[in-house]
XYZ file of C-alpha atoms in Angstrom:
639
model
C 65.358 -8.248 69.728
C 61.702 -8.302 69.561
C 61.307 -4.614 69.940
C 63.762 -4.030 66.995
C 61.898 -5.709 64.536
C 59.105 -3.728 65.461
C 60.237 -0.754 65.295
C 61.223 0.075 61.887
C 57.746 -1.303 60.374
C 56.046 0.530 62.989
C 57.706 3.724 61.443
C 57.590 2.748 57.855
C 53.854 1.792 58.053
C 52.381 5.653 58.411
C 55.433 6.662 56.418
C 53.859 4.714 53.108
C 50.428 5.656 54.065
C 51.222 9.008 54.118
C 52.251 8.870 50.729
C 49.178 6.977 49.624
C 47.279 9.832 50.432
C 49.574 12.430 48.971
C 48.998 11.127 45.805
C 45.121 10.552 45.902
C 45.075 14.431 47.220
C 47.932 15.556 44.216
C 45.386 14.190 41.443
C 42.155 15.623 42.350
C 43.830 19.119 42.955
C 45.391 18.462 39.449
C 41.723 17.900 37.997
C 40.307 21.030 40.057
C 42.439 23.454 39.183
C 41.102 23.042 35.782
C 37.989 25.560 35.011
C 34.910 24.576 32.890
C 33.711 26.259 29.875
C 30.684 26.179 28.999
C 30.582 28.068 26.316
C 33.148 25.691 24.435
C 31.383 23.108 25.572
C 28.336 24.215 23.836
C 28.696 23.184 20.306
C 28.791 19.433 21.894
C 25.520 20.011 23.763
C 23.989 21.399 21.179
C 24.635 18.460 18.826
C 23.590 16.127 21.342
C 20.563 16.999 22.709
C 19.021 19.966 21.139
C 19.854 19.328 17.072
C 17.598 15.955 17.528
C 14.779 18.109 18.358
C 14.265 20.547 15.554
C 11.541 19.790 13.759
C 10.379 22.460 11.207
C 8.436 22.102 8.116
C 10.824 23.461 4.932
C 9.610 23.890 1.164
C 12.614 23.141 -1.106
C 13.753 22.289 -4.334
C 15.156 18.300 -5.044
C 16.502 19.424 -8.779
C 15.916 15.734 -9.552
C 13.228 15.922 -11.957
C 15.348 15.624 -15.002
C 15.885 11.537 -13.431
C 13.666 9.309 -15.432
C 13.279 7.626 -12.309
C 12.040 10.641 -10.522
C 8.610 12.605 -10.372
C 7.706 15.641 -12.598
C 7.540 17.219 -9.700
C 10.427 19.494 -7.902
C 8.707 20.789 -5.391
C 8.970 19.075 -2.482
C 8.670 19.633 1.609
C 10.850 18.276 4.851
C 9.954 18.473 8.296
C 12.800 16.256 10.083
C 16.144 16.850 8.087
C 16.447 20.258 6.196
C 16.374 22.421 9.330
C 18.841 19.703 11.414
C 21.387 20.332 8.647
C 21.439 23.988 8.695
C 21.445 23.977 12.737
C 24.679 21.473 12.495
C 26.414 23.478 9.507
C 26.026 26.654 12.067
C 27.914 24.515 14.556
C 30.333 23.097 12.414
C 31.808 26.380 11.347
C 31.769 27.504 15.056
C 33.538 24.501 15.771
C 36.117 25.337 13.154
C 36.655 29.243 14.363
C 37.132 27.863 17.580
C 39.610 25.652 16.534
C 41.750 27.718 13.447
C 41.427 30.416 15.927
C 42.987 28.360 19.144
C 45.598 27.273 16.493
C 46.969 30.951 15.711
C 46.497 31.729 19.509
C 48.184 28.562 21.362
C 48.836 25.296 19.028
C 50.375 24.102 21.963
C 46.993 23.409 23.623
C 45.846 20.917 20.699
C 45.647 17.336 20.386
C 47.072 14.400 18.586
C 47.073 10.689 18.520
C 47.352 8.319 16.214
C 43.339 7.271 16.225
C 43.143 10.514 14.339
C 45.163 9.816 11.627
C 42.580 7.080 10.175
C 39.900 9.555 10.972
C 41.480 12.210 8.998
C 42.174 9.927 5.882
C 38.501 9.151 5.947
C 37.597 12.608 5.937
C 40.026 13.797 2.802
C 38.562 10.371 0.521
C 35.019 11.900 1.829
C 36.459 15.475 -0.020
C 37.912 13.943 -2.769
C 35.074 11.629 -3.561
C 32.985 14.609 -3.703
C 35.250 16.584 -5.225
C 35.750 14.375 -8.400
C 31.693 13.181 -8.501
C 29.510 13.088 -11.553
C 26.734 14.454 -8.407
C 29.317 17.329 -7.026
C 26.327 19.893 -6.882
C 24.372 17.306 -4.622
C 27.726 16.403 -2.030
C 28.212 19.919 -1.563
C 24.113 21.185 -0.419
C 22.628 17.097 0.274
C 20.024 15.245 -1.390
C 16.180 14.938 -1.074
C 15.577 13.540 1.855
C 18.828 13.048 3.333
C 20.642 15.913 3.384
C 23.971 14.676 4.862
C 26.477 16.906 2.748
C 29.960 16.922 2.751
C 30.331 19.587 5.149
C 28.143 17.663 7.541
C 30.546 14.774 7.079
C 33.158 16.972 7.715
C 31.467 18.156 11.015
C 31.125 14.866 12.171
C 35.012 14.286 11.976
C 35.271 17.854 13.318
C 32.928 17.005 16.307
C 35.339 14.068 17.362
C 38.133 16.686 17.541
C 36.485 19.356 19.298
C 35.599 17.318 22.000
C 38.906 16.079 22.717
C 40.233 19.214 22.844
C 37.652 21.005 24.850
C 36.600 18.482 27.789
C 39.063 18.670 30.160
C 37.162 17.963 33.497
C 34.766 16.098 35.459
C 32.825 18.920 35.369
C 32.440 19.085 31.275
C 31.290 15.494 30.903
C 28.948 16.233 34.221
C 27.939 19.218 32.338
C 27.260 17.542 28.781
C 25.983 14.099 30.320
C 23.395 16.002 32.552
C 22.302 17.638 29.776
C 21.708 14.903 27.082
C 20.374 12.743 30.149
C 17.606 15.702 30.184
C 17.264 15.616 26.465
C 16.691 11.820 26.975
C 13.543 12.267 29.289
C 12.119 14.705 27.099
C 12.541 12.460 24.021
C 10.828 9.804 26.473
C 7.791 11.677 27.386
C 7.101 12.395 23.370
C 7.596 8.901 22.651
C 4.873 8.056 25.261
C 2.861 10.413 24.056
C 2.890 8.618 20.330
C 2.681 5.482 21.815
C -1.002 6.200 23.725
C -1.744 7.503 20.384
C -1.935 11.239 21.926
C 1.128 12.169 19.499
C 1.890 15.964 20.427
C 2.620 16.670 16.959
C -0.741 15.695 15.986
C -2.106 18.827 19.171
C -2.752 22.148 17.876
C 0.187 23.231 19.780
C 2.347 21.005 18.372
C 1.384 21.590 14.880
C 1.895 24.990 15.236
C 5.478 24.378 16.197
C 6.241 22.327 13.212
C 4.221 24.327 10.306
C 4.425 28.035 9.247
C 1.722 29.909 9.717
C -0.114 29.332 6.475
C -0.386 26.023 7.100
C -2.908 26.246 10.138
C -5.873 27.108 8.315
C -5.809 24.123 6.831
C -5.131 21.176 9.358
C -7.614 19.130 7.770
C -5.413 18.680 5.008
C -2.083 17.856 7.120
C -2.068 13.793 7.129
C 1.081 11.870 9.446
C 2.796 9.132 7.166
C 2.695 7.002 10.542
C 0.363 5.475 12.186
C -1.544 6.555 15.667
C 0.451 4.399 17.974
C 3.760 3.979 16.169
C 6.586 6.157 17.659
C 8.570 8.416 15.466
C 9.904 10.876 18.259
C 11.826 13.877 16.025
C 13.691 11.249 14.381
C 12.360 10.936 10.617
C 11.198 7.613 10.504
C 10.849 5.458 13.139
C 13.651 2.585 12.324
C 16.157 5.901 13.247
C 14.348 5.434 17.011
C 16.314 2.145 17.371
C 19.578 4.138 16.567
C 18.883 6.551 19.000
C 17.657 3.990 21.719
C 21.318 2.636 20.932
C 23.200 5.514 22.251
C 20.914 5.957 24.849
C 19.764 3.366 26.921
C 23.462 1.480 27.115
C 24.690 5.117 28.107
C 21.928 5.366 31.142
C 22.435 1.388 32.351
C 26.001 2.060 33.270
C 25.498 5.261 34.703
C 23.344 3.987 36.796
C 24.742 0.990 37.664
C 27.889 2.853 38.279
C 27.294 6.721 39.342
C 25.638 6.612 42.885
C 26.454 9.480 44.914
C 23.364 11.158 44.312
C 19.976 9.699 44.742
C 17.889 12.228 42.469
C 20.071 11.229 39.452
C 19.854 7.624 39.688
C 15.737 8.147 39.662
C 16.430 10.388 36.088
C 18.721 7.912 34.691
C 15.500 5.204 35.376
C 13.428 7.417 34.106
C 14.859 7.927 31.099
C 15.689 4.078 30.611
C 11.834 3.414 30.862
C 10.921 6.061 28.152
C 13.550 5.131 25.908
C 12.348 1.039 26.011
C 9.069 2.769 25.182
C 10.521 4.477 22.246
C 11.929 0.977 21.527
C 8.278 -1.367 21.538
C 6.884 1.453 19.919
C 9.043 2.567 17.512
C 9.207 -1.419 16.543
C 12.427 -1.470 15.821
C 13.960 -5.134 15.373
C 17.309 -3.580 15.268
C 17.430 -1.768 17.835
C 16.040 -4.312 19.762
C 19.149 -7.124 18.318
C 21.261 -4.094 18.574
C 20.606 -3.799 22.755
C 21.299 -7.932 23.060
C 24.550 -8.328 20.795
C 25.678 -4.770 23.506
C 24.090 -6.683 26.439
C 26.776 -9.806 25.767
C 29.526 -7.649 25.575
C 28.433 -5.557 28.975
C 28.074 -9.317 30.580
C 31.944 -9.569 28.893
C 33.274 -6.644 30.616
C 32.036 -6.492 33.708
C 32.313 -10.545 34.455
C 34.066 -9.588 37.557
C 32.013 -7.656 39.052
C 28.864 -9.653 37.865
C 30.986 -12.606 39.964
C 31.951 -10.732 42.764
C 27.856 -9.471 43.367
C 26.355 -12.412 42.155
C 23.660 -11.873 44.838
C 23.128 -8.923 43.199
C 23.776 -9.367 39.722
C 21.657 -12.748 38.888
C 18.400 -11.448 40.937
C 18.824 -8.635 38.236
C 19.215 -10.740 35.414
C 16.217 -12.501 36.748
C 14.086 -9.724 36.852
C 15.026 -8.478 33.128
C 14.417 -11.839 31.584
C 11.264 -12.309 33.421
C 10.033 -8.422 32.523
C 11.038 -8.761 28.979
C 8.967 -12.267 28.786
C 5.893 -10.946 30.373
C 5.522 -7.726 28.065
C 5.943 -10.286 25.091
C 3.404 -12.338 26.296
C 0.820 -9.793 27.352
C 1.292 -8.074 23.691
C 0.709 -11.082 21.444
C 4.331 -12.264 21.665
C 5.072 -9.125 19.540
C 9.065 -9.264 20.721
C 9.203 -13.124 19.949
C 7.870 -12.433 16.286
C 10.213 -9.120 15.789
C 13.415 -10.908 16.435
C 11.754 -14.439 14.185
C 11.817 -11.816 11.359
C 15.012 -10.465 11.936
C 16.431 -13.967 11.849
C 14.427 -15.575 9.438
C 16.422 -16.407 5.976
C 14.361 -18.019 3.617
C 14.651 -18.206 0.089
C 12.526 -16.119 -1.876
C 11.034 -17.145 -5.041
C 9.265 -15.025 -7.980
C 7.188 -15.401 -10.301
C 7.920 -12.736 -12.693
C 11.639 -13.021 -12.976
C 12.694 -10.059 -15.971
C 11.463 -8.095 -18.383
C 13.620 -6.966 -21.730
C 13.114 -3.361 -23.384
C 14.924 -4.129 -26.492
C 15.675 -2.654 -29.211
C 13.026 -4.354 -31.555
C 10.633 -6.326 -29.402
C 9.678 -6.353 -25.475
C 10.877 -10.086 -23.943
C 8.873 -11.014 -20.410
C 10.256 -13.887 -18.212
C 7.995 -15.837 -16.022
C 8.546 -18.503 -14.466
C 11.612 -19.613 -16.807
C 9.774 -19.181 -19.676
C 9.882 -16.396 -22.155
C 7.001 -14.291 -23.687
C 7.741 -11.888 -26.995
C 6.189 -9.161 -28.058
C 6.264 -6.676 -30.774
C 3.924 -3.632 -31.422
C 2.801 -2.561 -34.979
C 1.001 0.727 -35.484
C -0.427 2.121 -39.056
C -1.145 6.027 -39.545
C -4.642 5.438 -39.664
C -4.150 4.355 -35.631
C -4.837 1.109 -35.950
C -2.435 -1.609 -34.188
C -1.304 -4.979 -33.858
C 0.652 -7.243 -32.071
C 3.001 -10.357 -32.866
C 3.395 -12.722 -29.879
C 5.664 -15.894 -29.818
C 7.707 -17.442 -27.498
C 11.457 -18.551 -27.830
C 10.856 -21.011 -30.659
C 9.108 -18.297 -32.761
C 5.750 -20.418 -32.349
C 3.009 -17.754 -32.523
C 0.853 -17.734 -28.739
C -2.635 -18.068 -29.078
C -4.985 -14.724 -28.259
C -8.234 -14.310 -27.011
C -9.918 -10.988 -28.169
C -11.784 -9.066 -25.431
C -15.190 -7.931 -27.465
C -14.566 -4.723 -27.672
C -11.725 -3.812 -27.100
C -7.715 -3.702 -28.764
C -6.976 -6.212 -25.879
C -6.494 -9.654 -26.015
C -5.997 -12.723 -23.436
C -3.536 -14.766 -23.587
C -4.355 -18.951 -24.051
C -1.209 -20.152 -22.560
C -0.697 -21.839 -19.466
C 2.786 -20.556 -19.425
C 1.553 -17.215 -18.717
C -1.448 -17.576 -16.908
C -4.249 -14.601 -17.198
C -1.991 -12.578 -18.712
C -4.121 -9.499 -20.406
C -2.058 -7.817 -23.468
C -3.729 -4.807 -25.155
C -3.260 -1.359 -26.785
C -3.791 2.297 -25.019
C -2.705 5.820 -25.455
C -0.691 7.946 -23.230
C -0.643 11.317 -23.979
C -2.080 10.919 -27.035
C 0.902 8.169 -28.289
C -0.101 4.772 -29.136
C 1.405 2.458 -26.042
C 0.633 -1.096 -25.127
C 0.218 -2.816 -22.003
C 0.488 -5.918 -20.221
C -1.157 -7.071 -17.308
C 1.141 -10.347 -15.141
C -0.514 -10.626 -11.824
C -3.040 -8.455 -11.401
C -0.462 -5.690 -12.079
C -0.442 -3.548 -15.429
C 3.205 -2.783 -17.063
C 3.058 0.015 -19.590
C 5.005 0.089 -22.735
C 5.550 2.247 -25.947
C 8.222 1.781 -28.906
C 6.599 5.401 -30.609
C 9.895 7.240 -29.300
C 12.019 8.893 -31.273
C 14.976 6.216 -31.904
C 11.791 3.973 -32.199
C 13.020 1.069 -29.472
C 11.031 -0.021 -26.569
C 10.657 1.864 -23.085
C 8.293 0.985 -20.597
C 6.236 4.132 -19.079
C 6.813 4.293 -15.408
C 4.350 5.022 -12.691
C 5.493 8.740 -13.011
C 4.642 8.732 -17.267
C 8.301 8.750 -17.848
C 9.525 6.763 -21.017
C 12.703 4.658 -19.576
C 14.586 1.382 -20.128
C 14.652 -1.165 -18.044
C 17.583 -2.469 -16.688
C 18.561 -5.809 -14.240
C 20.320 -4.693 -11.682
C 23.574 -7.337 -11.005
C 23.171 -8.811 -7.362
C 25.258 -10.390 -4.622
C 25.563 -12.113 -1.750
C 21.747 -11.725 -0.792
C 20.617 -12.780 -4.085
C 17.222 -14.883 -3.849
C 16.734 -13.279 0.354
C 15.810 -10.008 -0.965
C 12.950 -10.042 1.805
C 15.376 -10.766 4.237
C 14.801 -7.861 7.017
C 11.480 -6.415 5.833
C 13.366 -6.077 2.341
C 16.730 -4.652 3.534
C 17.816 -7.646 1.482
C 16.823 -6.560 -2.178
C 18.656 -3.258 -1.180
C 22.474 -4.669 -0.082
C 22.302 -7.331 -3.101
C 21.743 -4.965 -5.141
C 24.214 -2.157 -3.839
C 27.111 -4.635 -2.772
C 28.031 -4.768 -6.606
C 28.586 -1.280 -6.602
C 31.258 -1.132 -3.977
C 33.646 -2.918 -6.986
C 33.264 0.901 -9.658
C 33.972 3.047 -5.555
C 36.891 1.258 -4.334
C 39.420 4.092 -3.931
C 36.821 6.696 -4.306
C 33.277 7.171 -4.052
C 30.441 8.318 -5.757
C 30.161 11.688 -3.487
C 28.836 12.441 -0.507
C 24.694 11.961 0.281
C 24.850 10.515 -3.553
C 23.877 7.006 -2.933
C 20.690 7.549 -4.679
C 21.691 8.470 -7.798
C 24.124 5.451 -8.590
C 21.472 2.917 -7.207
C 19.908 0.842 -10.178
C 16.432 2.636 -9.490
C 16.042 1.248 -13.290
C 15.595 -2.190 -12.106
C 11.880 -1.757 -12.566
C 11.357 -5.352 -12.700
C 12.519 -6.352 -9.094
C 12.015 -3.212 -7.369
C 7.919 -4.537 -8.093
C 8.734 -7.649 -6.879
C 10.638 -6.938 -3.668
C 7.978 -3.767 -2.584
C 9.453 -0.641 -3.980
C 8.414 -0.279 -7.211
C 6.579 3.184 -5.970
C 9.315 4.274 -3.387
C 12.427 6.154 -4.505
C 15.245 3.868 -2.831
C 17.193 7.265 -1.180
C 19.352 4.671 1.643
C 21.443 1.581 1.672
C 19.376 1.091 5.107
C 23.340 -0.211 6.167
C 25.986 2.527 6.932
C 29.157 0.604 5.841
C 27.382 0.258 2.363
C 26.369 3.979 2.357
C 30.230 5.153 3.514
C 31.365 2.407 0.589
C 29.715 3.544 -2.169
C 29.501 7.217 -1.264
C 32.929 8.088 0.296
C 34.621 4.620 -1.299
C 35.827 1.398 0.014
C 39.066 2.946 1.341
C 37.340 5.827 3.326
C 35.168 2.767 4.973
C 38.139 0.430 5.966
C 39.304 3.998 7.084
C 36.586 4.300 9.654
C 36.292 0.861 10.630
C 40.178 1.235 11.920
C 39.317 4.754 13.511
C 36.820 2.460 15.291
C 38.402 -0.626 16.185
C 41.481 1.518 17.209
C 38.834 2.648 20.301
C 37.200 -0.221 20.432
C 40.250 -2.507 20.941
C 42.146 0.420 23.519
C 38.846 0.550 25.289
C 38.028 -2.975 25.770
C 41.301 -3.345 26.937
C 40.875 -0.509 29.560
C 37.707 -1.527 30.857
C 37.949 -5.593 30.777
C 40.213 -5.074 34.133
C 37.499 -3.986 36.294
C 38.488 -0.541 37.658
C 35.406 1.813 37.546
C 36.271 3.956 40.388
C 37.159 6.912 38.728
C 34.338 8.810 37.272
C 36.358 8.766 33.998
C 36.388 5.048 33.529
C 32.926 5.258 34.563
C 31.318 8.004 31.692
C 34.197 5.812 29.183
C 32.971 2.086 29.667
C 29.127 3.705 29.556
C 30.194 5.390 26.101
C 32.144 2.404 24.793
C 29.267 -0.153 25.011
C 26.695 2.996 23.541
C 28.724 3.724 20.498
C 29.010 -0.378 20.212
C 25.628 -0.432 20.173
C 25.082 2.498 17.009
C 27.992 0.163 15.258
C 25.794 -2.855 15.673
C 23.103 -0.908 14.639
C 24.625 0.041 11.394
C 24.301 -3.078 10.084
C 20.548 -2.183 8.950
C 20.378 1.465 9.624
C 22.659 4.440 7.697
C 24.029 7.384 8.787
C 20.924 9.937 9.378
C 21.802 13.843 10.278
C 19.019 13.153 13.497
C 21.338 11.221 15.471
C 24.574 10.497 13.986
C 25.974 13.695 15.511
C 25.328 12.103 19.109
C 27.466 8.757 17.759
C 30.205 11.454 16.814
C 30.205 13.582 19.613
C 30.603 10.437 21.639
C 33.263 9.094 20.299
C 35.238 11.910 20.981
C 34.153 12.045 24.463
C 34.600 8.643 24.448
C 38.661 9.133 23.482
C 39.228 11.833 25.929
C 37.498 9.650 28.632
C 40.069 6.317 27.820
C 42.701 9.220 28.100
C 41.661 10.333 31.227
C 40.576 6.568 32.622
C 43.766 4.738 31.720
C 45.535 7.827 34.008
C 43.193 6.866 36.892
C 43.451 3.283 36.677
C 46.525 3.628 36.424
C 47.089 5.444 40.006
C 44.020 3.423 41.370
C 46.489 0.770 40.934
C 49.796 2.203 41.911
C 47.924 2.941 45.151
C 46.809 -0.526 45.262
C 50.181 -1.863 44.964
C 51.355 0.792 47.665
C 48.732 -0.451 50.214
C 49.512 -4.339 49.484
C 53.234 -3.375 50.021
C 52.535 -1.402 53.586
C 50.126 -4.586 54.143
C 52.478 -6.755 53.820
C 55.189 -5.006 55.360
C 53.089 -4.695 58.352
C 52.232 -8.546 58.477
């Protein structure tokens, strides 16, 4: 009897195993009979690590003179942007001949899913918006120093596409990752090179790269808006280095955490790590640096199993980080510790000059809750006056200054302020001095009201800008705060469409003189939200962003799924889970940085390898654990 039982689980045992590895051997020959291209893979590579690199200074026109706001001045030169966009436009219209084309040929062979069906209805509010904008001239070519047109938006969406038609294999995301690993080291070695303060733009060589010809006689002239010692990379500024350390560094963790089977890549993917955290300290970049923890909780999140499962392994690590990151901060005058106080530091700002009135008939100053008029009297024979009260018409004692058409004022509501007639360009004007700072005013205009005379000599009103939700933290995040309150109320006028793509400047209230001085850019031209769900809002409108916040959580939500059960042994669930927490990261990211032409493509061109990865994963995990199943049945069985 004993032999009986035997025998039939003796003969089904190698019967199921068989079968086991039938279907391990089916699958790869499925994935190997499929051929690489390269050159379809190209417009991906290109977008992800060569467009970050160009760098090329470009003489062009802003057409923005005609802005009050704005300098006299039209001429005006790029070195980070202008060149980027042209390089991307090139491979957005390849990527759409390869596409219309493929369509005619074999429609077959293209892609669908529902995640694209949010993307697409962000896209068409993008072309409407710009479409129907007062700024349609600027959508369609991009703005002074921005230069994110419609048809780079569009190439963004397109990029998602492409690459989820085109990657097919193991061998195209081995192909693109190897390459934008490369890209990674090279953008590491010019960040160290700006961080030792031996920037190799700043070489003869690498000044020659970056400026025509007729520019090298006269280097002495040629003067870097950042500091020796502050890292920049190719990027534009250097808060865009903590967007690009965001795609990065995530990306490399995982792969090396998880891709082992060749030594010589795992010491690349370190060496890339360390020159992107150099990119990061130098670059000093709070948000990147937040941007890297908030991803770092989620990583802990996902891989909790395997964290458990090594914890000899995984805690050591932890360890080591934690006690790395706290000797750097200590050996560089807790410069970490005091980044991340700023970036969490509310506290309530309070000013001293609170408004100032360009009326019709008089000029009205606020400070400190108390209010200062003035009118300004001129007589053909150029002589002036003034007539000063405050609220209760009482007349506020003057001080002449001998000599002069200028006159203290006695008042200890409006301490040392200086009032006193000037000319500008020949024109009897008036100004008034609050703080140390002079404010510059004329009512000899031709409706004869009152316009103050910006810092450019350009008569214009000024105008309070309404505010929300950051109102009175306006130096919240080295002055991110002014920005949002100020551009929140906008998103009410752009709710089903926007004001047009890369138009954010010109609907910002650039006339709010008064707290743009207070806040620290009265002499900068606001051109960014410095938040890329208040950029999409306003420029694209509030649909188009809810739009691409459901393209995102769509992914976000299929791929935290996928990769919350643990199964990285596929190469595809490896490259996905690395891409999901690095386009997390950008996301996170986006809560103080826009959308920039230097990286965004590689947040784009990610997410669409990021789709066809989950694709390809949740097929692998699938059979990882059909075959797991099978083996626990024959184990059993056998038992």
């Amino acid at each position: 009897m004993s032999d009986k039982k035997r025998t039939p689980v003796n003969h089904n045992k190698p019967q199921n195993t068989q079968n086991a590895k039938y279907k391990r051997k089916s699958y790869i020959q499925d994935v190997s009979q499929e051929k690489s291209n390269i050159w379809l893979l190209l417009p991906i590579i290109l977008s992800m690590s060569v467009l970050p690199f160009i760098t090329k200074l470009k003489e062009y026109n802003t057409h923005l003179s005609d802005y009050s706001w704005f300098t006299y001045n039209d001429e005006y030169t790029d070195l980070f942007l202008l060149y980027k966009q042209k390089f991307f436009l090139i491979i957005t219209f390849a990527m759409a001949f390869i596409l219309i084309s493929k369509f005619f040929i074999n429609r077959k062979e293209l892609n669908f899913s529902y995640i694209f069906i949010p993307l697409g209805i962000y896209a068409l509010l993008a072309l409407l918006s710009s479409l129907f904008s007062e700024y349609r001239k600027f959508s369609f070519s991009g703005i002074h120093e921005h230069f994110e047109s419609i048809f780079v938006l569009f190439g963004y969406c397109l990029l998602v596409y492409y690459a989820t038609v085109y990657v097919k294999t193991e061998r195209d995301f081995e192909i693109i990752t190897n390459c934008f690993v490369v890209s990674i080291i090279v953008m590491g070695l010019l960040a160290l090179s700006q961080y030792l303060g031996k920037d190799f733009f700043r070489t003869k060589m690498g000044l020659s790269l970056i400026f025509p010809e007729k520019y090298m006689n006269h280097l002495d002239l040629i003067s870097f808006k950042f500091e020796k010692g502050r890292v920049y990379l190719t990027l534009y500024n250097p808060n865009y280095v903590g967007s690009y350390v965001a795609l990065a560094v995530p990306f490399l963790i995982i792969l090396a955490l998880l891709i082992r089977k060749k030594f010589w890549k795992l010491v690349l993917y370190i060496l890339a790590i360390a020159g992107m955290f150099i990119a990061l300290i130098g670059s000093e970049s709070k948000t990147g640096i937040i941007a890297l923890i908030a991803t770092a909780v989620l990583g802990i999140i996902i891989f909790s199993k395997k964290l458990i499962k090594y914890f000899y392994f995984s805690i050591p690590a932890l360890l080591f980080a934690v006690c790395t990151v706290i000797l750097y901060n200590r050996a560089n005058d807790n410069i970490l510790a005091e980044q991340l106080k700023k970036a969490v530091n509310f506290s309530k700002t309070e000013v001293s000059l609170q408004d100032i009135k360009t009326l019709d008939d008089e000029v009205v100053i606020t400070y400190k809750n108390n209010n200062i008029h003035i009118k300004f009297f001129t007589f053909d024979d150029g002589y002036a006056y003034f007539e000063i009260t405050d609220d209760d018409n009482n007349n506020i004692p003057l001080q002449q200054i001998e000599g002069y058409l200028s006159f203290t004022v006695k008042d200890d509501r409006f301490p040392e302020f200086e009032i006193g007639a000037t000319e500008y360009e020949e024109d009897l004007c008036f100004y008034v001095t609050i703080d140390g700072h002079e404010w510059y005013f004329t009512n000899q205009t031709d409706d004869g009201t009152y316009y103050m005379i910006n810092l450019y000599g350009k008569l214009d009103k000024i105008v309070t800008a309404p505010s929300a939700v950051f109102t009175g933290y306006e130096r919240y995040a080295s002055g991110r705060g002014y920005i949002w309150s100020r551009t929140i109320p906008l998103l009410r006028k752009y709710i089903i469409l926007g004001s047009g793509a890369d138009t954010f400047q010109l609907v910002f209230p650039m006339q709010d003189y008064v707290n743009r001085y207070n806040f620290g850019y009265y002499d900068q031209i606001i051109t960014k939200p410095h938040n890329m769900y208040l950029q999409i809002g306003v420029q694209t409108g509030v649909l188009s962003l809810l739009a691409f916040l459901i393209f995102y959580a769509i992914y976000f939500i299929s791929s935290l799924r996928l990769y919350i059960k643990g199964h990285y042994k596929s190469f595809y669930s490896q490259v996905g889970v690395a891409i999901f927490l690095s386009t997390f990261c950008y996301m996170v990211v986006g809560i103080a940085n826009d959308s920039i032409l230097a990286v965004a493509p590689i947040f784009w061109a990610m997410m669409g390898l990021g789709i066809c990865a989950n694709i390809k994963a949740k097929k692998c995990i699938k059979e990882e654990m059909s075959l797991a199943k099978s083996d626990t049945e024959t184990k059993l069985a056998a038992n």
